[in-house]
Amino acid sequence: MIYAVAAYLHFLAIFLLVALLVLEHQLFRLPLTLERARSLFRIDLMFGVAAGLVLITGAARALRYGKGLDYYLHNSLFHAKIGLFVLVALLSIYPTVTFLGWRGALKAGELPKVTARTGRWVTLIIRIELLVLLSIPLLAASMARGFGVIV
């Protein structure tokens, strides 16, 4: 039963991560309003927490409640999944730094200044993150069916 709970918590964390990124994509449009800027700031922080939960629950499954670490370490699709997750983490740095830069303005009740160029970059990066995140379940489903095993 604990294996099912571990899998459920991992899937829940993944769904939360994707939902927060979709919400971030929907809210980020120029010109910003103060309310949307505050929401984006909070959602991005929650996105980081959700990514941490995905990592923790995934590690728990790999180390204790899955097929065993040996299985995962000898599977190329597992390495690809981890690589894509790291890519999303690296891509998320730019939007996070952008949103964290708003902290002072938001505390003062002012609207943060965002250039059109920054807006285009943040939007593009969020879209790439979504595309990469949506490819990870295909790798997971393939891996669960025995593909990717390194002999």
JSON list of C-alpha atoms in Angstrom, two decimals:
[
{"chain": "A", "resi": 1, "resn": "MET", "atom": "CA", "xyz": [0.00, 0.00, 0.00]},
{"chain": "A", "resi": 2, "resn": "ILE", "atom": "CA", "xyz": [2.84, 2.41, 0.81]},
{"chain": "A", "resi": 3, "resn": "TYR", "atom": "CA", "xyz": [4.12, 1.99, -2.76]},
{"chain": "A", "resi": 4, "resn": "ALA", "atom": "CA", "xyz": [0.78, 3.20, -4.11]},
{"chain": "A", "resi": 5, "resn": "VAL", "atom": "CA", "xyz": [0.78, 6.15, -1.70]},
{"chain": "A", "resi": 6, "resn": "ALA", "atom": "CA", "xyz": [4.31, 7.10, -2.74]},
{"chain": "A", "resi": 7, "resn": "ALA", "atom": "CA", "xyz": [3.32, 6.96, -6.42]},
{"chain": "A", "resi": 8, "resn": "TYR", "atom": "CA", "xyz": [0.16, 8.98, -5.71]},
{"chain": "A", "resi": 9, "resn": "LEU", "atom": "CA", "xyz": [2.09, 11.71, -3.87]},
{"chain": "A", "resi": 10, "resn": "HIS", "atom": "CA", "xyz": [4.63, 11.87, -6.70]},
{"chain": "A", "resi": 11, "resn": "PHE", "atom": "CA", "xyz": [1.88, 12.22, -9.32]},
{"chain": "A", "resi": 12, "resn": "LEU", "atom": "CA", "xyz": [0.07, 14.81, -7.21]},
{"chain": "A", "resi": 13, "resn": "ALA", "atom": "CA", "xyz": [3.26, 16.88, -6.94]},
{"chain": "A", "resi": 14, "resn": "ILE", "atom": "CA", "xyz": [3.76, 16.64, -10.71]},
{"chain": "A", "resi": 15, "resn": "PHE", "atom": "CA", "xyz": [0.17, 17.76, -11.40]},
{"chain": "A", "resi": 16, "resn": "LEU", "atom": "CA", "xyz": [0.61, 20.66, -9.00]},
{"chain": "A", "resi": 17, "resn": "LEU", "atom": "CA", "xyz": [3.86, 21.67, -10.71]},
{"chain": "A", "resi": 18, "resn": "VAL", "atom": "CA", "xyz": [2.28, 21.67, -14.17]},
{"chain": "A", "resi": 19, "resn": "ALA", "atom": "CA", "xyz": [-0.86, 23.45, -12.94]},
{"chain": "A", "resi": 20, "resn": "LEU", "atom": "CA", "xyz": [1.20, 26.24, -11.35]},
{"chain": "A", "resi": 21, "resn": "LEU", "atom": "CA", "xyz": [3.23, 26.68, -14.53]},
{"chain": "A", "resi": 22, "resn": "VAL", "atom": "CA", "xyz": [0.05, 26.84, -16.65]},
{"chain": "A", "resi": 23, "resn": "LEU", "atom": "CA", "xyz": [-1.37, 29.40, -14.23]},
{"chain": "A", "resi": 24, "resn": "GLU", "atom": "CA", "xyz": [1.85, 31.41, -14.43]},
{"chain": "A", "resi": 25, "resn": "HIS", "atom": "CA", "xyz": [1.60, 31.34, -18.23]},
{"chain": "A", "resi": 26, "resn": "GLN", "atom": "CA", "xyz": [-2.01, 32.53, -18.13]},
{"chain": "A", "resi": 27, "resn": "LEU", "atom": "CA", "xyz": [-1.33, 35.39, -15.70]},
{"chain": "A", "resi": 28, "resn": "PHE", "atom": "CA", "xyz": [1.85, 36.71, -17.31]},
{"chain": "A", "resi": 29, "resn": "ARG", "atom": "CA", "xyz": [0.82, 39.19, -19.96]},
{"chain": "A", "resi": 30, "resn": "LEU", "atom": "CA", "xyz": [1.71, 42.79, -20.48]},
{"chain": "A", "resi": 31, "resn": "PRO", "atom": "CA", "xyz": [0.71, 45.28, -19.35]},
{"chain": "A", "resi": 32, "resn": "LEU", "atom": "CA", "xyz": [0.80, 43.90, -15.83]},
{"chain": "A", "resi": 33, "resn": "THR", "atom": "CA", "xyz": [-1.54, 44.89, -13.07]},
{"chain": "A", "resi": 34, "resn": "LEU", "atom": "CA", "xyz": [-0.42, 45.09, -9.46]},
{"chain": "A", "resi": 35, "resn": "GLU", "atom": "CA", "xyz": [-2.75, 42.23, -8.52]},
{"chain": "A", "resi": 36, "resn": "ARG", "atom": "CA", "xyz": [-1.41, 39.93, -11.28]},
{"chain": "A", "resi": 37, "resn": "ALA", "atom": "CA", "xyz": [2.19, 40.83, -10.43]},
{"chain": "A", "resi": 38, "resn": "ARG", "atom": "CA", "xyz": [1.61, 39.86, -6.80]},
{"chain": "A", "resi": 39, "resn": "SER", "atom": "CA", "xyz": [-0.07, 36.62, -7.87]},
{"chain": "A", "resi": 40, "resn": "LEU", "atom": "CA", "xyz": [2.80, 35.78, -10.22]},
{"chain": "A", "resi": 41, "resn": "PHE", "atom": "CA", "xyz": [5.31, 36.37, -7.44]},
{"chain": "A", "resi": 42, "resn": "ARG", "atom": "CA", "xyz": [3.47, 33.98, -5.10]},
{"chain": "A", "resi": 43, "resn": "ILE", "atom": "CA", "xyz": [2.77, 31.38, -7.80]},
{"chain": "A", "resi": 44, "resn": "ASP", "atom": "CA", "xyz": [6.42, 31.28, -8.78]},
{"chain": "A", "resi": 45, "resn": "LEU", "atom": "CA", "xyz": [7.40, 30.64, -5.16]},
{"chain": "A", "resi": 46, "resn": "MET", "atom": "CA", "xyz": [4.83, 27.83, -4.97]},
{"chain": "A", "resi": 47, "resn": "PHE", "atom": "CA", "xyz": [6.22, 26.46, -8.26]},
{"chain": "A", "resi": 48, "resn": "GLY", "atom": "CA", "xyz": [9.62, 26.15, -6.59]},
{"chain": "A", "resi": 49, "resn": "VAL", "atom": "CA", "xyz": [8.08, 24.34, -3.63]},
{"chain": "A", "resi": 50, "resn": "ALA", "atom": "CA", "xyz": [6.18, 22.00, -5.97]},
{"chain": "A", "resi": 51, "resn": "ALA", "atom": "CA", "xyz": [9.41, 21.24, -7.87]},
{"chain": "A", "resi": 52, "resn": "GLY", "atom": "CA", "xyz": [11.02, 20.34, -4.56]},
{"chain": "A", "resi": 53, "resn": "LEU", "atom": "CA", "xyz": [8.10, 18.04, -3.74]},
{"chain": "A", "resi": 54, "resn": "VAL", "atom": "CA", "xyz": [8.44, 16.35, -7.14]},
{"chain": "A", "resi": 55, "resn": "LEU", "atom": "CA", "xyz": [12.12, 15.82, -6.45]},
{"chain": "A", "resi": 56, "resn": "ILE", "atom": "CA", "xyz": [11.57, 14.49, -2.90]},
{"chain": "A", "resi": 57, "resn": "THR", "atom": "CA", "xyz": [8.73, 12.14, -3.84]},
{"chain": "A", "resi": 58, "resn": "GLY", "atom": "CA", "xyz": [10.60, 10.97, -6.93]},
{"chain": "A", "resi": 59, "resn": "ALA", "atom": "CA", "xyz": [13.71, 10.25, -4.87]},
{"chain": "A", "resi": 60, "resn": "ALA", "atom": "CA", "xyz": [11.59, 8.34, -2.36]},
{"chain": "A", "resi": 61, "resn": "ARG", "atom": "CA", "xyz": [10.18, 6.21, -5.15]},
{"chain": "A", "resi": 62, "resn": "ALA", "atom": "CA", "xyz": [13.60, 5.57, -6.69]},
{"chain": "A", "resi": 63, "resn": "LEU", "atom": "CA", "xyz": [15.33, 4.80, -3.42]},
{"chain": "A", "resi": 64, "resn": "ARG", "atom": "CA", "xyz": [12.67, 3.05, -1.40]},
{"chain": "A", "resi": 65, "resn": "TYR", "atom": "CA", "xyz": [9.21, 2.64, -2.94]},
{"chain": "A", "resi": 66, "resn": "GLY", "atom": "CA", "xyz": [9.88, 1.80, -6.57]},
{"chain": "A", "resi": 67, "resn": "LYS", "atom": "CA", "xyz": [11.75, -0.80, -8.56]},
{"chain": "A", "resi": 68, "resn": "GLY", "atom": "CA", "xyz": [14.99, -0.09, -6.77]},
{"chain": "A", "resi": 69, "resn": "LEU", "atom": "CA", "xyz": [17.81, 2.32, -7.43]},
{"chain": "A", "resi": 70, "resn": "ASP", "atom": "CA", "xyz": [19.72, -0.22, -9.51]},
{"chain": "A", "resi": 71, "resn": "TYR", "atom": "CA", "xyz": [16.83, -0.42, -12.00]},
{"chain": "A", "resi": 72, "resn": "TYR", "atom": "CA", "xyz": [16.66, 3.34, -12.41]},
{"chain": "A", "resi": 73, "resn": "LEU", "atom": "CA", "xyz": [20.40, 3.90, -12.65]},
{"chain": "A", "resi": 74, "resn": "HIS", "atom": "CA", "xyz": [20.58, 1.36, -15.50]},
{"chain": "A", "resi": 75, "resn": "ASN", "atom": "CA", "xyz": [17.81, 2.93, -17.54]},
{"chain": "A", "resi": 76, "resn": "SER", "atom": "CA", "xyz": [18.61, 5.56, -20.14]},
{"chain": "A", "resi": 77, "resn": "LEU", "atom": "CA", "xyz": [15.06, 6.94, -20.08]},
{"chain": "A", "resi": 78, "resn": "PHE", "atom": "CA", "xyz": [15.40, 7.60, -16.35]},
{"chain": "A", "resi": 79, "resn": "HIS", "atom": "CA", "xyz": [18.54, 9.63, -17.07]},
{"chain": "A", "resi": 80, "resn": "ALA", "atom": "CA", "xyz": [16.66, 11.49, -19.81]},
{"chain": "A", "resi": 81, "resn": "LYS", "atom": "CA", "xyz": [13.78, 12.24, -17.39]},
{"chain": "A", "resi": 82, "resn": "ILE", "atom": "CA", "xyz": [16.16, 13.61, -14.79]},
{"chain": "A", "resi": 83, "resn": "GLY", "atom": "CA", "xyz": [17.98, 15.61, -17.47]},
{"chain": "A", "resi": 84, "resn": "LEU", "atom": "CA", "xyz": [14.72, 17.17, -18.65]},
{"chain": "A", "resi": 85, "resn": "PHE", "atom": "CA", "xyz": [13.70, 17.96, -15.08]},
{"chain": "A", "resi": 86, "resn": "VAL", "atom": "CA", "xyz": [17.05, 19.69, -14.54]},
{"chain": "A", "resi": 87, "resn": "LEU", "atom": "CA", "xyz": [16.54, 21.58, -17.82]},
{"chain": "A", "resi": 88, "resn": "VAL", "atom": "CA", "xyz": [13.17, 22.86, -16.56]},
{"chain": "A", "resi": 89, "resn": "ALA", "atom": "CA", "xyz": [14.82, 23.89, -13.28]},
{"chain": "A", "resi": 90, "resn": "LEU", "atom": "CA", "xyz": [17.53, 25.79, -15.16]},
{"chain": "A", "resi": 91, "resn": "LEU", "atom": "CA", "xyz": [15.02, 27.44, -17.49]},
{"chain": "A", "resi": 92, "resn": "SER", "atom": "CA", "xyz": [12.88, 28.52, -14.53]},
{"chain": "A", "resi": 93, "resn": "ILE", "atom": "CA", "xyz": [15.74, 30.62, -13.17]},
{"chain": "A", "resi": 94, "resn": "TYR", "atom": "CA", "xyz": [15.06, 33.53, -15.57]},
{"chain": "A", "resi": 95, "resn": "PRO", "atom": "CA", "xyz": [11.35, 33.97, -14.73]},
{"chain": "A", "resi": 96, "resn": "THR", "atom": "CA", "xyz": [12.10, 33.47, -11.03]},
{"chain": "A", "resi": 97, "resn": "VAL", "atom": "CA", "xyz": [14.84, 36.11, -11.04]},
{"chain": "A", "resi": 98, "resn": "THR", "atom": "CA", "xyz": [12.50, 38.42, -12.94]},
{"chain": "A", "resi": 99, "resn": "PHE", "atom": "CA", "xyz": [9.68, 37.92, -10.42]},
{"chain": "A", "resi": 100, "resn": "LEU", "atom": "CA", "xyz": [12.03, 38.19, -7.42]},
{"chain": "A", "resi": 101, "resn": "GLY", "atom": "CA", "xyz": [13.23, 41.50, -8.84]},
{"chain": "A", "resi": 102, "resn": "TRP", "atom": "CA", "xyz": [9.71, 42.80, -8.34]},
{"chain": "A", "resi": 103, "resn": "ARG", "atom": "CA", "xyz": [9.82, 42.23, -4.58]},
{"chain": "A", "resi": 104, "resn": "GLY", "atom": "CA", "xyz": [10.76, 45.81, -3.68]},
{"chain": "A", "resi": 105, "resn": "ALA", "atom": "CA", "xyz": [8.16, 47.38, -5.94]},
{"chain": "A", "resi": 106, "resn": "LEU", "atom": "CA", "xyz": [5.44, 45.02, -4.73]},
{"chain": "A", "resi": 107, "resn": "LYS", "atom": "CA", "xyz": [6.24, 45.75, -1.07]},
{"chain": "A", "resi": 108, "resn": "ALA", "atom": "CA", "xyz": [5.91, 49.45, -1.82]},
{"chain": "A", "resi": 109, "resn": "GLY", "atom": "CA", "xyz": [2.58, 48.82, -3.57]},
{"chain": "A", "resi": 110, "resn": "GLU", "atom": "CA", "xyz": [4.04, 49.86, -6.91]},
{"chain": "A", "resi": 111, "resn": "LEU", "atom": "CA", "xyz": [3.70, 48.17, -10.26]},
{"chain": "A", "resi": 112, "resn": "PRO", "atom": "CA", "xyz": [6.99, 46.54, -11.34]},
{"chain": "A", "resi": 113, "resn": "LYS", "atom": "CA", "xyz": [8.46, 47.77, -14.60]},
{"chain": "A", "resi": 114, "resn": "VAL", "atom": "CA", "xyz": [8.70, 45.04, -17.23]},
{"chain": "A", "resi": 115, "resn": "THR", "atom": "CA", "xyz": [10.02, 45.74, -20.72]},
{"chain": "A", "resi": 116, "resn": "ALA", "atom": "CA", "xyz": [8.41, 44.17, -23.76]},
{"chain": "A", "resi": 117, "resn": "ARG", "atom": "CA", "xyz": [11.64, 42.25, -24.37]},
{"chain": "A", "resi": 118, "resn": "THR", "atom": "CA", "xyz": [11.63, 40.78, -20.86]},
{"chain": "A", "resi": 119, "resn": "GLY", "atom": "CA", "xyz": [7.96, 39.91, -21.29]},
{"chain": "A", "resi": 120, "resn": "ARG", "atom": "CA", "xyz": [8.67, 38.03, -24.52]},
{"chain": "A", "resi": 121, "resn": "TRP", "atom": "CA", "xyz": [11.55, 36.11, -22.92]},
{"chain": "A", "resi": 122, "resn": "VAL", "atom": "CA", "xyz": [9.58, 35.14, -19.83]},
{"chain": "A", "resi": 123, "resn": "THR", "atom": "CA", "xyz": [6.65, 33.96, -21.96]},
{"chain": "A", "resi": 124, "resn": "LEU", "atom": "CA", "xyz": [8.91, 31.97, -24.28]},
{"chain": "A", "resi": 125, "resn": "ILE", "atom": "CA", "xyz": [10.74, 30.31, -21.41]},
{"chain": "A", "resi": 126, "resn": "ILE", "atom": "CA", "xyz": [7.52, 29.36, -19.63]},
{"chain": "A", "resi": 127, "resn": "ARG", "atom": "CA", "xyz": [6.24, 27.80, -22.87]},
{"chain": "A", "resi": 128, "resn": "ILE", "atom": "CA", "xyz": [9.45, 25.83, -23.32]},
{"chain": "A", "resi": 129, "resn": "GLU", "atom": "CA", "xyz": [9.22, 24.67, -19.70]},
{"chain": "A", "resi": 130, "resn": "LEU", "atom": "CA", "xyz": [5.67, 23.43, -20.33]},
{"chain": "A", "resi": 131, "resn": "LEU", "atom": "CA", "xyz": [6.71, 21.60, -23.49]},
{"chain": "A", "resi": 132, "resn": "VAL", "atom": "CA", "xyz": [9.61, 19.91, -21.71]},
{"chain": "A", "resi": 133, "resn": "LEU", "atom": "CA", "xyz": [7.48, 19.00, -18.68]},
{"chain": "A", "resi": 134, "resn": "LEU", "atom": "CA", "xyz": [4.83, 17.47, -20.92]},
{"chain": "A", "resi": 135, "resn": "SER", "atom": "CA", "xyz": [7.42, 15.20, -22.56]},
{"chain": "A", "resi": 136, "resn": "ILE", "atom": "CA", "xyz": [8.55, 13.65, -19.25]},
{"chain": "A", "resi": 137, "resn": "PRO", "atom": "CA", "xyz": [5.43, 11.44, -18.75]},
{"chain": "A", "resi": 138, "resn": "LEU", "atom": "CA", "xyz": [6.08, 9.80, -22.16]},
{"chain": "A", "resi": 139, "resn": "LEU", "atom": "CA", "xyz": [9.54, 8.82, -20.95]},
{"chain": "A", "resi": 140, "resn": "ALA", "atom": "CA", "xyz": [8.09, 7.61, -17.64]},
{"chain": "A", "resi": 141, "resn": "ALA", "atom": "CA", "xyz": [5.44, 5.48, -19.36]},
{"chain": "A", "resi": 142, "resn": "SER", "atom": "CA", "xyz": [8.05, 3.99, -21.69]},
{"chain": "A", "resi": 143, "resn": "MET", "atom": "CA", "xyz": [10.40, 3.31, -18.80]},
{"chain": "A", "resi": 144, "resn": "ALA", "atom": "CA", "xyz": [7.63, 1.58, -16.81]},
{"chain": "A", "resi": 145, "resn": "ARG", "atom": "CA", "xyz": [7.15, -0.77, -19.75]},
{"chain": "A", "resi": 146, "resn": "GLY", "atom": "CA", "xyz": [10.80, -1.82, -19.75]},
{"chain": "A", "resi": 147, "resn": "PHE", "atom": "CA", "xyz": [12.23, 0.45, -22.43]},
{"chain": "A", "resi": 148, "resn": "GLY", "atom": "CA", "xyz": [15.58, 2.16, -21.96]},
{"chain": "A", "resi": 149, "resn": "VAL", "atom": "CA", "xyz": [17.28, -0.59, -19.99]},
{"chain": "A", "resi": 150, "resn": "ILE", "atom": "CA", "xyz": [21.04, -0.39, -20.40]},
{"chain": "A", "resi": 151, "resn": "VAL", "atom": "CA", "xyz": [22.50, -3.86, -20.77]}
]
